[in-house]
Coordinates of C-alpha atoms in Angstrom, one line a residue:
X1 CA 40.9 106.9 90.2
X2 CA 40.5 103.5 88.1
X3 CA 37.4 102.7 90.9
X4 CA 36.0 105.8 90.8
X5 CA 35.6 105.7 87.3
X6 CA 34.3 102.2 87.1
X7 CA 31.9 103.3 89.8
X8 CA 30.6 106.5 88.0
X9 CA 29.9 103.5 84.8
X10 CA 28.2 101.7 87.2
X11 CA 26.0 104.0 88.5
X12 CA 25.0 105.7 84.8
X13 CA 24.1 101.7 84.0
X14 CA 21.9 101.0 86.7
X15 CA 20.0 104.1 85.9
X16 CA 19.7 103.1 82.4
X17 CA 18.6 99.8 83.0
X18 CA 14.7 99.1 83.1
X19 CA 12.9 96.9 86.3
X20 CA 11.1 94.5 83.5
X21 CA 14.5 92.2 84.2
X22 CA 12.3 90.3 87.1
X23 CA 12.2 87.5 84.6
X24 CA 15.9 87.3 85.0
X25 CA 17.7 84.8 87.8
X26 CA 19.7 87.2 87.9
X27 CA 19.4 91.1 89.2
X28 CA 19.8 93.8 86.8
X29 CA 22.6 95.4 89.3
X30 CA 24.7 92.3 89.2
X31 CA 24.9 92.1 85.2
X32 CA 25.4 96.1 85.5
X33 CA 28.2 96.0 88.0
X34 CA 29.9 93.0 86.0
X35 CA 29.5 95.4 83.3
X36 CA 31.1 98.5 84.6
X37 CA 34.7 96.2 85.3
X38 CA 34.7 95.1 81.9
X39 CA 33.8 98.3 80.3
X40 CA 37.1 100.5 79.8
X41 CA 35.8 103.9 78.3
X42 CA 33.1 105.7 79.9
X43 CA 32.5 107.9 76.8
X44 CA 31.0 105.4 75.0
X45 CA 28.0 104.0 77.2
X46 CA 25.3 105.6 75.1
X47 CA 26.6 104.3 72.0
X48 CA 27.1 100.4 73.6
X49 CA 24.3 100.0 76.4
X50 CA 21.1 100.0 75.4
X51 CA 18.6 99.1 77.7
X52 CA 14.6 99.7 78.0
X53 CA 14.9 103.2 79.3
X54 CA 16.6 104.2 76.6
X55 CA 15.1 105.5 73.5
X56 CA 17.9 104.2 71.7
X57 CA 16.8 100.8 72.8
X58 CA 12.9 100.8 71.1
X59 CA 14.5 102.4 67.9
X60 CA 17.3 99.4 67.4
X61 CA 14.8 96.7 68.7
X62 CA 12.2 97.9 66.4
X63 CA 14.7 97.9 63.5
X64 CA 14.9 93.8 64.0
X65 CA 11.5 93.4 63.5
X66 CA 11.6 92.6 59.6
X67 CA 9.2 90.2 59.7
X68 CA 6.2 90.7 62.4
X69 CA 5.3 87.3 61.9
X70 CA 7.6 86.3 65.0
X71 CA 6.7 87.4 68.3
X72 CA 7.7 86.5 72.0
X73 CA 6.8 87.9 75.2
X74 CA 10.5 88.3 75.9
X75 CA 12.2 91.3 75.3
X76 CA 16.1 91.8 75.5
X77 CA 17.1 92.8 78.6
X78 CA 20.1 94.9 77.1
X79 CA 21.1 95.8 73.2
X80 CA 24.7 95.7 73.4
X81 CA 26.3 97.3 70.2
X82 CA 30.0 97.2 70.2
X83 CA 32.4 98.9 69.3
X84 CA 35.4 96.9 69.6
X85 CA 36.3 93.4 70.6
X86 CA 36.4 94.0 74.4
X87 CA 33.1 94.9 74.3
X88 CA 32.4 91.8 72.8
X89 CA 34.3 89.9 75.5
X90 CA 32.7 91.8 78.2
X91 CA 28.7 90.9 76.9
X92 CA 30.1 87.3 76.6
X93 CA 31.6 87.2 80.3
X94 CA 28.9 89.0 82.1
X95 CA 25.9 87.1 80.2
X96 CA 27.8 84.0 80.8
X97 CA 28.7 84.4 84.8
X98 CA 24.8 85.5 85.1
X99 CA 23.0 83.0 83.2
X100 CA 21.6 85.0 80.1
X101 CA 21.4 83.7 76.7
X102 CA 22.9 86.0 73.9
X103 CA 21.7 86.2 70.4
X104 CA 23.9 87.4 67.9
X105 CA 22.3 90.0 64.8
X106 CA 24.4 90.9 62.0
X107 CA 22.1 92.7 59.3
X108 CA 18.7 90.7 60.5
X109 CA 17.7 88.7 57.7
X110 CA 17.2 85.6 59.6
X111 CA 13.8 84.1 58.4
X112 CA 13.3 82.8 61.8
X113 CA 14.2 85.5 64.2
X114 CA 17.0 83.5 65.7
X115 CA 19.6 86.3 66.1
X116 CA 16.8 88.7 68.3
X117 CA 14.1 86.5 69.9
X118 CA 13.9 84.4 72.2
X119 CA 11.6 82.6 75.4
X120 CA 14.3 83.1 78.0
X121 CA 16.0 86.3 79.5
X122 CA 18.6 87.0 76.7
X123 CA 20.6 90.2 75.8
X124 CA 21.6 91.4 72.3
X125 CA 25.0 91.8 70.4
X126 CA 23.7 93.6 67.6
X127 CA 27.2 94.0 65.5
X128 CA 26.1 97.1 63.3
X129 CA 29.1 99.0 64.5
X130 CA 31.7 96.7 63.5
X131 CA 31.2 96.7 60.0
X132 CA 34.8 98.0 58.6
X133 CA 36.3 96.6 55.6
X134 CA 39.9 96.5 55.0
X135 CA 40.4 96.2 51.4
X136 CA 44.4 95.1 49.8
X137 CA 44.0 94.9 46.0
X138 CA 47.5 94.0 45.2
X139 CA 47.0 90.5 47.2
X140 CA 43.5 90.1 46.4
X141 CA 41.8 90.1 49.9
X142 CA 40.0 91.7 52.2
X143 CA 39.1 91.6 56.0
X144 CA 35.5 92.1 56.4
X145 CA 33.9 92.4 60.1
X146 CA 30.6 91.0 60.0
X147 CA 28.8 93.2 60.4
X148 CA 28.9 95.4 57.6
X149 CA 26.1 94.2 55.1
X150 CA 27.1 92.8 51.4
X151 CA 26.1 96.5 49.7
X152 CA 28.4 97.9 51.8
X153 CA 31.5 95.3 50.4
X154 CA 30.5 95.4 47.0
X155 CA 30.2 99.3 47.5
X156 CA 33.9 99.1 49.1
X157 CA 35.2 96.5 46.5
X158 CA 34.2 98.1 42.9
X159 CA 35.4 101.8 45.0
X160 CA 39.1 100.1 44.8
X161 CA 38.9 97.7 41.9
X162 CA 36.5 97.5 38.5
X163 CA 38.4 94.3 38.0
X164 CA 37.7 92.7 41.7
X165 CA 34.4 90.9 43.0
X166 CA 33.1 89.1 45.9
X167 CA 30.8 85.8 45.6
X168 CA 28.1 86.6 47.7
X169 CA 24.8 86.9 47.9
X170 CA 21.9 88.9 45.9
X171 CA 20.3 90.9 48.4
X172 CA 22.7 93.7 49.3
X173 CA 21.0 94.3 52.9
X174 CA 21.6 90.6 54.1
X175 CA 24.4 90.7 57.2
X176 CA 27.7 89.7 56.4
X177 CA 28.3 87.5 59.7
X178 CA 25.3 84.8 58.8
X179 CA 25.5 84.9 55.2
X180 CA 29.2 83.9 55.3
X181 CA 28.5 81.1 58.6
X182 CA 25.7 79.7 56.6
X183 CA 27.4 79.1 52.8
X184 CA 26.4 81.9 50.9
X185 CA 25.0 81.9 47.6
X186 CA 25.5 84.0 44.9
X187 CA 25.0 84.7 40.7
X188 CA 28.8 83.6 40.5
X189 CA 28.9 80.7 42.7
X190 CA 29.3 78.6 39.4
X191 CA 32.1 80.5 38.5
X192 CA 33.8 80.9 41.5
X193 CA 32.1 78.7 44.4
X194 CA 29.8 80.1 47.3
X195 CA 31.1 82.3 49.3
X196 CA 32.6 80.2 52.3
X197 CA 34.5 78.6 49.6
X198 CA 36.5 81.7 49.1
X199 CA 36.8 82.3 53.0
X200 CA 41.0 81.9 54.3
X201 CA 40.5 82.9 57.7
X202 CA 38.5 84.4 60.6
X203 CA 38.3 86.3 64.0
X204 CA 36.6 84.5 66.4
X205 CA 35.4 85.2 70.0
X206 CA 34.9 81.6 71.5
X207 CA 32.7 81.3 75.4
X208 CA 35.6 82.1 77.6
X209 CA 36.3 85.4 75.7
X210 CA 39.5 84.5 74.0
X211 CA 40.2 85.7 70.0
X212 CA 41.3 83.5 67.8
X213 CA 42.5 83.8 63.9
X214 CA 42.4 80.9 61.7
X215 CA 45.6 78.9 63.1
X216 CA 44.8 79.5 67.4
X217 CA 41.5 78.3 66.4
X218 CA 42.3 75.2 64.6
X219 CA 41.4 73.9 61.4
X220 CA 38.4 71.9 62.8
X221 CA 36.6 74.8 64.0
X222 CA 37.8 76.5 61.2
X223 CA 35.9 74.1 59.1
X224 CA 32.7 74.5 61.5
X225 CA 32.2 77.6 61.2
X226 CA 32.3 77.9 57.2
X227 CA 28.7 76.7 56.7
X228 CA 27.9 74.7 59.9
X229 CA 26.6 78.5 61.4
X230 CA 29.3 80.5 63.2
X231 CA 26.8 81.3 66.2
X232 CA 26.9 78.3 67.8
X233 CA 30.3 78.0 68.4
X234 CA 31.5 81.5 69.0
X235 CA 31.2 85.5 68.2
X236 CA 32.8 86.1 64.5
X237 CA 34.0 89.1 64.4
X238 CA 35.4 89.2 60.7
X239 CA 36.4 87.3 58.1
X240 CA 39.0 87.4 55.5
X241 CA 38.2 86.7 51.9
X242 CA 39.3 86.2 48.6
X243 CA 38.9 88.7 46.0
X244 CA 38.2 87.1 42.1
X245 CA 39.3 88.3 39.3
X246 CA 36.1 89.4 37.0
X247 CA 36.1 91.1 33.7
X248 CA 35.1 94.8 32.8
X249 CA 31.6 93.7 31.4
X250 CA 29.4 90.6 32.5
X251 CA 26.3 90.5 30.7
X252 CA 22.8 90.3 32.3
X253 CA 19.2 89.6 31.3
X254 CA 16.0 89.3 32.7
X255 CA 12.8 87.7 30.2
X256 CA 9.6 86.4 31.2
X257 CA 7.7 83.8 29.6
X258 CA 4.0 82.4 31.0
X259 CA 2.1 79.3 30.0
X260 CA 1.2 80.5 26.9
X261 CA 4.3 81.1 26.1
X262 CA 5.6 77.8 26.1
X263 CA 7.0 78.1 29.6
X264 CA 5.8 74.4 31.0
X265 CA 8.5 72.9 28.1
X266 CA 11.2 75.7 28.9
X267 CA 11.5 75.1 32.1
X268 CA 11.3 71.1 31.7
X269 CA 14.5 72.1 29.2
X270 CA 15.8 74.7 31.8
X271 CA 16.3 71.2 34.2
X272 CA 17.9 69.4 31.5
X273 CA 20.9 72.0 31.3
X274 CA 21.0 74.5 34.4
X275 CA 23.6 72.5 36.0
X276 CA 25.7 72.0 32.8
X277 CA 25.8 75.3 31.0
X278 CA 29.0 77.1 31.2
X279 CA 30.3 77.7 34.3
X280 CA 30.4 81.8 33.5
X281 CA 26.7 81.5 33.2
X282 CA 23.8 81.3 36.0
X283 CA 20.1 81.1 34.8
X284 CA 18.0 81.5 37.6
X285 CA 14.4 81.5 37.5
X286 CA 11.7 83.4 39.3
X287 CA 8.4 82.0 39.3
X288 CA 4.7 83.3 40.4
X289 CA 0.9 83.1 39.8
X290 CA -0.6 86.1 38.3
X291 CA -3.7 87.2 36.0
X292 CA -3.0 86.4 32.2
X293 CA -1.8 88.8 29.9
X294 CA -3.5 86.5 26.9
X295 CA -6.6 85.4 28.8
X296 CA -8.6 87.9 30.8
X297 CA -9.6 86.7 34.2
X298 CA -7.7 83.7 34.5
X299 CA -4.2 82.8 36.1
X300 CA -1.4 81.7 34.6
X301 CA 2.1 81.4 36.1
X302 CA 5.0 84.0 34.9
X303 CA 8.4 82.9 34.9
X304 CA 11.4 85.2 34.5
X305 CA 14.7 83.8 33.8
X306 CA 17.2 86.4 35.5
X307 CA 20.4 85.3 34.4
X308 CA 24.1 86.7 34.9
X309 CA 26.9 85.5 32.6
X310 CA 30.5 86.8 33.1
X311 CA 32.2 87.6 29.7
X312 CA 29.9 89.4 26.5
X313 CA 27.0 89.7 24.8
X314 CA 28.6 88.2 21.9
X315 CA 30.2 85.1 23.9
X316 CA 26.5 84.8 26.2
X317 CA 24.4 84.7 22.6
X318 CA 26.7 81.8 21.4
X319 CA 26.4 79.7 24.9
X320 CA 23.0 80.1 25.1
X321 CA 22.5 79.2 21.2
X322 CA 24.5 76.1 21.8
X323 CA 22.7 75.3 25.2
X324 CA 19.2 76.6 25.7
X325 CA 17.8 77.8 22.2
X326 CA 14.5 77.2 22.9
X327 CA 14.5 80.4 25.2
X328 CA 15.0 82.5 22.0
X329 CA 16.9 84.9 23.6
X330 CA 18.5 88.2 21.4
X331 CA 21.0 90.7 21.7
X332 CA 18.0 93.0 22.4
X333 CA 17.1 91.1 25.6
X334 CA 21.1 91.4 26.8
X335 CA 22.8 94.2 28.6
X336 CA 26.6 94.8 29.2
X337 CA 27.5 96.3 32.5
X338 CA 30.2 96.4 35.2
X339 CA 29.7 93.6 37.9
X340 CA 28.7 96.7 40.4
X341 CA 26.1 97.4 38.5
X342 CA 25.0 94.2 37.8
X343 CA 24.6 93.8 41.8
X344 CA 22.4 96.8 41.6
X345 CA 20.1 96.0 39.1
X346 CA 19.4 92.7 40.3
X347 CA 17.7 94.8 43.0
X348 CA 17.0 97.8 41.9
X349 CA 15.6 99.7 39.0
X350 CA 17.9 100.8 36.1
X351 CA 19.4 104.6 36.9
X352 CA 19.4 103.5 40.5
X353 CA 22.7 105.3 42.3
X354 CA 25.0 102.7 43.6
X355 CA 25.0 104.7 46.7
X356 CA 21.4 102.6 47.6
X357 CA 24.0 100.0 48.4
X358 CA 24.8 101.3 51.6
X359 CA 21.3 101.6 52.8
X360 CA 20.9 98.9 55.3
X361 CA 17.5 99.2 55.9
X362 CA 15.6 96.2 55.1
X363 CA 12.7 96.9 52.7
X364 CA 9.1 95.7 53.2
X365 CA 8.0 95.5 49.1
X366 CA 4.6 96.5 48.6
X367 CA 4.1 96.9 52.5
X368 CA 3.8 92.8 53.4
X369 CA 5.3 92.8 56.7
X370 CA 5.0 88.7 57.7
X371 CA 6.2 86.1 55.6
X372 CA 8.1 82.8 55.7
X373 CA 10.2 80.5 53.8
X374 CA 11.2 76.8 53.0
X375 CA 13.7 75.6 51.2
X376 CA 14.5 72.1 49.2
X377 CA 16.7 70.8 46.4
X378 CA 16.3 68.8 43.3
X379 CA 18.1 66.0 41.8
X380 CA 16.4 64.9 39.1
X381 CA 14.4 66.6 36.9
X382 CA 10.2 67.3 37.8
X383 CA 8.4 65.7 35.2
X384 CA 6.1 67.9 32.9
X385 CA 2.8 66.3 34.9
X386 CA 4.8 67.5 38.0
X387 CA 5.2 70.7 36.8
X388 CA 1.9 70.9 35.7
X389 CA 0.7 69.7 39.3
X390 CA 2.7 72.5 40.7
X391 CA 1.4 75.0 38.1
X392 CA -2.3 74.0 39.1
X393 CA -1.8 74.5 43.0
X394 CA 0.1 77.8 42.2
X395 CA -2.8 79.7 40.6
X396 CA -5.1 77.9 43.0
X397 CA -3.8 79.9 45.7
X398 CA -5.8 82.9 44.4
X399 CA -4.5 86.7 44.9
X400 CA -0.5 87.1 46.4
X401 CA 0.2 83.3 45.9
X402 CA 3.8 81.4 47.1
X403 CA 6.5 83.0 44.8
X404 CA 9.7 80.3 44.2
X405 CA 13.0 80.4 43.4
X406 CA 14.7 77.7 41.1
X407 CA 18.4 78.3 41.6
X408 CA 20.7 76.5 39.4
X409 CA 23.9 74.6 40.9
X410 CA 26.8 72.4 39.0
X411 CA 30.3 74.2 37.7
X412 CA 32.1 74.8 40.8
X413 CA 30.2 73.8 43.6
X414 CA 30.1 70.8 42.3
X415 CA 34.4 70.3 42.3
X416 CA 34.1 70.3 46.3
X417 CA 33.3 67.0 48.0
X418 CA 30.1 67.3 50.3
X419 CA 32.4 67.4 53.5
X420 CA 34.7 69.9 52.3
X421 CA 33.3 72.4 54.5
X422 CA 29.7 72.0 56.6
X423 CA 27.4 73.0 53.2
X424 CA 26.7 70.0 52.0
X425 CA 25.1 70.5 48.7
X426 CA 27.2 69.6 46.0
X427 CA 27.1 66.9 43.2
X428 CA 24.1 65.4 42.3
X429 CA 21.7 68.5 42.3
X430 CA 20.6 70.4 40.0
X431 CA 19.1 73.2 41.7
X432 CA 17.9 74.8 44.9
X433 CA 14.6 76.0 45.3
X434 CA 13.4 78.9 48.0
X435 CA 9.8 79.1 48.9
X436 CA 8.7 82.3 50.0
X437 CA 5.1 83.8 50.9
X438 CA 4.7 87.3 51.9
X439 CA 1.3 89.0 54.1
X440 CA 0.2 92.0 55.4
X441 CA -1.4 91.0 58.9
X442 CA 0.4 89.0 61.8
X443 CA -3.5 87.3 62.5
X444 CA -3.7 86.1 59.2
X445 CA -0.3 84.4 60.0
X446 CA -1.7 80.3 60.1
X447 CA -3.5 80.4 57.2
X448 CA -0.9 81.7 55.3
X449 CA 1.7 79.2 56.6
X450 CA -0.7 76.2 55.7
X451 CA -0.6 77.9 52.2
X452 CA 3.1 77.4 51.7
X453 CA 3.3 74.0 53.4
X454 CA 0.6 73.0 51.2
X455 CA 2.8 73.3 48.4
X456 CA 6.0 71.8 49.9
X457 CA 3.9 69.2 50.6
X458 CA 3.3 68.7 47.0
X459 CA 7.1 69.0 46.3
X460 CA 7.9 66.0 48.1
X461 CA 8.0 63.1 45.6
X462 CA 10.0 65.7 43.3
X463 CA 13.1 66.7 45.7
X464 CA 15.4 65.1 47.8
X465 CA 15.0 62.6 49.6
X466 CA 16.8 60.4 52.8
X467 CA 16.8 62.9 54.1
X468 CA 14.9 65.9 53.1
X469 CA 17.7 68.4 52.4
X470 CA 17.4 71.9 53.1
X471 CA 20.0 75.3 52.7
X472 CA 20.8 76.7 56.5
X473 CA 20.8 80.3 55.3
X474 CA 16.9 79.9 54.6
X475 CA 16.4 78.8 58.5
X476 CA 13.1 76.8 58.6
X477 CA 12.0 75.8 62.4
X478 CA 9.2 73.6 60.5
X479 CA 12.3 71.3 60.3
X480 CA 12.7 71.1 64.2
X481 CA 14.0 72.7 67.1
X482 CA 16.0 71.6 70.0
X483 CA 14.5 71.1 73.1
X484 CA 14.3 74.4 75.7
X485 CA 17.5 74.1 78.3
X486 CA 19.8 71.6 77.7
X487 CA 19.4 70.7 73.7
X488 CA 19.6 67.0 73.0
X489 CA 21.8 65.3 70.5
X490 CA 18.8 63.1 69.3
X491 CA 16.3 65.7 69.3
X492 CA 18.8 68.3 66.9
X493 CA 19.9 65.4 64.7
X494 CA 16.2 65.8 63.2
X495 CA 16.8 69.1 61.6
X496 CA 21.2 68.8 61.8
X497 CA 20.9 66.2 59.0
X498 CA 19.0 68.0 56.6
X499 CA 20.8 71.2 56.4
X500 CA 24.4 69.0 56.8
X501 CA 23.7 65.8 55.7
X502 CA 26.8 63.8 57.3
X503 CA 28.4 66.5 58.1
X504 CA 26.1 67.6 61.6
X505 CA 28.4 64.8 63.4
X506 CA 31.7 66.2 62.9
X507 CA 30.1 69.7 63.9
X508 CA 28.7 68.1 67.2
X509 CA 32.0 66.9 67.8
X510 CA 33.7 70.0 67.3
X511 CA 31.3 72.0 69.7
X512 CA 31.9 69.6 71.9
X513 CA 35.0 70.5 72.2
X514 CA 34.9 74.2 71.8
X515 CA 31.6 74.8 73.4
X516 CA 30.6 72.0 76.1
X517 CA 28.7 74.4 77.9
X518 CA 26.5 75.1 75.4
X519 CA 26.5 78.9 75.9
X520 CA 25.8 79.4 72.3
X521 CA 22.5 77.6 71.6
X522 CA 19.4 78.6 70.1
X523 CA 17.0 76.6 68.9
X524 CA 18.6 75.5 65.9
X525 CA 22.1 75.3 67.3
X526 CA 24.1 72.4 67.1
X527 CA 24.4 70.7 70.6
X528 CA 27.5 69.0 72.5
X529 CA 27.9 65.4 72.5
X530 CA 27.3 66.3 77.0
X531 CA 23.7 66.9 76.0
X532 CA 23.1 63.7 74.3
X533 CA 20.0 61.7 75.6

């Protein structure tokens, strides 16, 4: 009975399964047929197996394509979305036994189209079914699989507890699974640390299929895999977190200020303090090249201080009187709100339902569909020429210049050492800053991208320096890419030491050892020491 069943799964997969797998070494009914023994319920093809004769297969592909920008002539031979762990183990066996790479998506905000493109025959374990969060309020914890998106925990969260929050990230459609791998950001990472600082332990598929938890795995991998980028040392399914303790009301603002305004000398202040303030507050600043308001026809450069501070308006007022009067902030500026709401309004209009935080669809604003990002950090304060330097190139970029992001760091991410975990960003900088650059039309692609490196370019003598650092959860291939087939330690060291510093040795060494193979690769994975050359 057992084989007849296996062979009716077989059967309904090879008529699934498109003839573009030529590319393949291997034939589409060997992976199909390794398939159908692994595969247990028969019921749930359609939802797991996707493959190009499927409709089901153009609608989830298309739905990775967040930014059209990135393009290969490759297309996944099978979407596998599963739906529990032995699917998981089955994709990894079969695509190991037959020679196909995997890439792994979680929401699909990876600026570089890592987890759903690539040049070789590669399949697809798109994770959007295993997205359950387990939520236990009296211990403070919760086990989240990754991949539900961070709308969807903070959702889940604030639906158990007002008086319970997760540090993570701003934009509530970014994927759980990288956004915890890679570090994770957040408007109370002073307060509380980033978010794989609050991570106690994991569920991890490792290359020969086997689950592990937090003590199977060991602590070294444990320690890989918060910050150093889960995918290239295994499959994580979920991860188990620490809840924090946050008041009723935080307090939020969001004021703008251009050239005229004095802005040049607020944000030379701004550098002076960012890291220092009071660990309940983060002042982060937005900052882009628009027409005047004060001089018609000419540019000038906007920037908005968007600032989160947990406690009052009263207590916030007093900080920011002490710390940063020149701002001139009042009560008028300030509002009180729950921390849900101040995740939603850091996105989305005032009124907005919080139910938009389960949409997982990514949003294309003001219909720009290509766009790419760098990332660099600062230790020591831009002079004002240098900030007028950077002004100057900004609103020489004419109509939808570079936009940046100056993110400040200090309070708690600075009580970690910078080998605590992989992210090595700790004491000694200031801030972080993201460069991003939006456009409508793939064509226009180069000139755009010489845009954006025009002004990191100019950055250079302001940021860090031996080497170069950048943040891992703003991938960046300009940095370097390991060599196609078997990666070399050399070549990977390139980009390894800017997004880990010291640490990208210890993470060799530990995929080394849990990954020799190198299954798990891409082209910014970090290689075993077997590869080195």
């Amino acid at each position: 009975m057992i084989t007849f069943k296996k062979s009716i799964i077989f059967l309904l997969l090879s008529i699934l399964l498109s003839l573009s797998w030529a590319t393949s070494a291997s034939s589409p009914d060997d992976f199909l047929e390794c398939l159908s023994h692994h595969t247990i319920n028969s019921n749930s093809i359609s939802q797991v197996i996707h493959t190009p004769n499927n409709s089901s297969y153009s609608t989830i592909l298309n739905s990775f394509s967040t930014n059209l920008r990135l393009t290969s002539k490759v297309k996944p031979s099978i979407i596998i979305t599963p739906l529990n762990e032995s699917d998981i183990q089955a994709a990894i066996y079969c695509s190991k036994i037959h020679d196909l790479q995997i890439r792994i998506r979680s929401g699909g905000h990876d600026y570089e189209g890592l987890s759903y493109i690539s040049d070789t025959p590669f399949v697809i374990i798109d994770l959007r079914n295993l997205r359950s969060i387990s939520i236990d309020t009296e211990n403070k914890t919760a086990w989240i699989q990754s991949g539900a998106i961070l709308g969807e925990v903070y959702y889940r969260v604030a639906e158990k507890s007002k008086k319970l929050a997760v540090a993570a990230g701003v934009c509530p459609t970014v994927g759980v699974g990288g956004h915890f791998s890679g570090g994770g950001y957040s408007m109370l990472s002073r307060k509380f640390g980033i978010a794989v600082d609050n991570i106690i332990d994991a569920k991890l598929i490792d290359a020969n299929g086997k689950i592990h938890d937090r003590e199977s795995m060991g602590e070294d991998l444990f320690w890989a895999i918060r910050g150093g980028g889960g995918t290239s040392f295994g499959l994580i399914v979920s991860w188990k977190v620490k809840l924090l303790d946050i008041p009723e009301k935080v307090t939020i603002f969001n004021v703008t200020r251009t050239l005229e305004q004095n802005a040049t000398q607020l944000v030379y202040k701004w550098q002076q303090i960012a890291d220092k303030v009071d660990n309940n507050l983060v002042l982060r600043l937005i900052l882009t090249s628009r027409e005047s308001p004060f001089l018609r026809g000419k540019r000038t450069v906007y920037v908005s201080f968007i600032t989160m501070f947990v406690g009052g308006v009263n207590e916030l007022l007093r900080e920011m009187q002490k710390s940063f009067p020149e701002l001139g902030l009042v009560k008028e500026d300030c509002i009180e709100v729950s921390w849900i709401e101040s995740v939603l309004y850091s996105w989305f209009p005032r009124g907005t339902s919080l139910d938009a935080l389960l949409d997982r669809k990514i949003k294309n604003p003001e219909g720009y569909l290509c766009f790419k990002m760098k990332s660099d950090y600062v230790q020591h304060p831009i002079s004002i020429h240098g900030l007028e330097g950077l002004w100057k190139l900004m609103n020489q970029q004419g109509q939808n210049p570079p936009d940046l992001s100056f993110t400040p760091y200090g309070g708690k991410i600075s009580d970690f050492s910078e080998s605590e975990i992989p992210f090595p960003h700790r004491v000694g900088n200031i801030y972080q800053i993201q460069y991003g650059l939006s456009w409508q039309k793939r064509e226009d692609s180069p000139k755009h991208i010489a845009r954006i490196r025009k002004i990191y370019r100019y950055m250079t003598k302001y940021v860090s320096k031996s080497p170069r650092a950048a943040y891992f959860n703003y991938r960046d291939l300009d940095l370097g890419v390991n060599n196609k087939g078997n990666t070399s330690y050399a070549q990977a060291k390139i980009w390894g030491e800017k997004y880990f510093k010291n640490n990208f040795d210890r993470l060799v060494k530990v995929k080394t050892k849990v990954d020799p193979t190198n299954f798990f690769r891409n082209e910014q994975s970090i290689p075993p020491l077997l590869s080195y050359a």
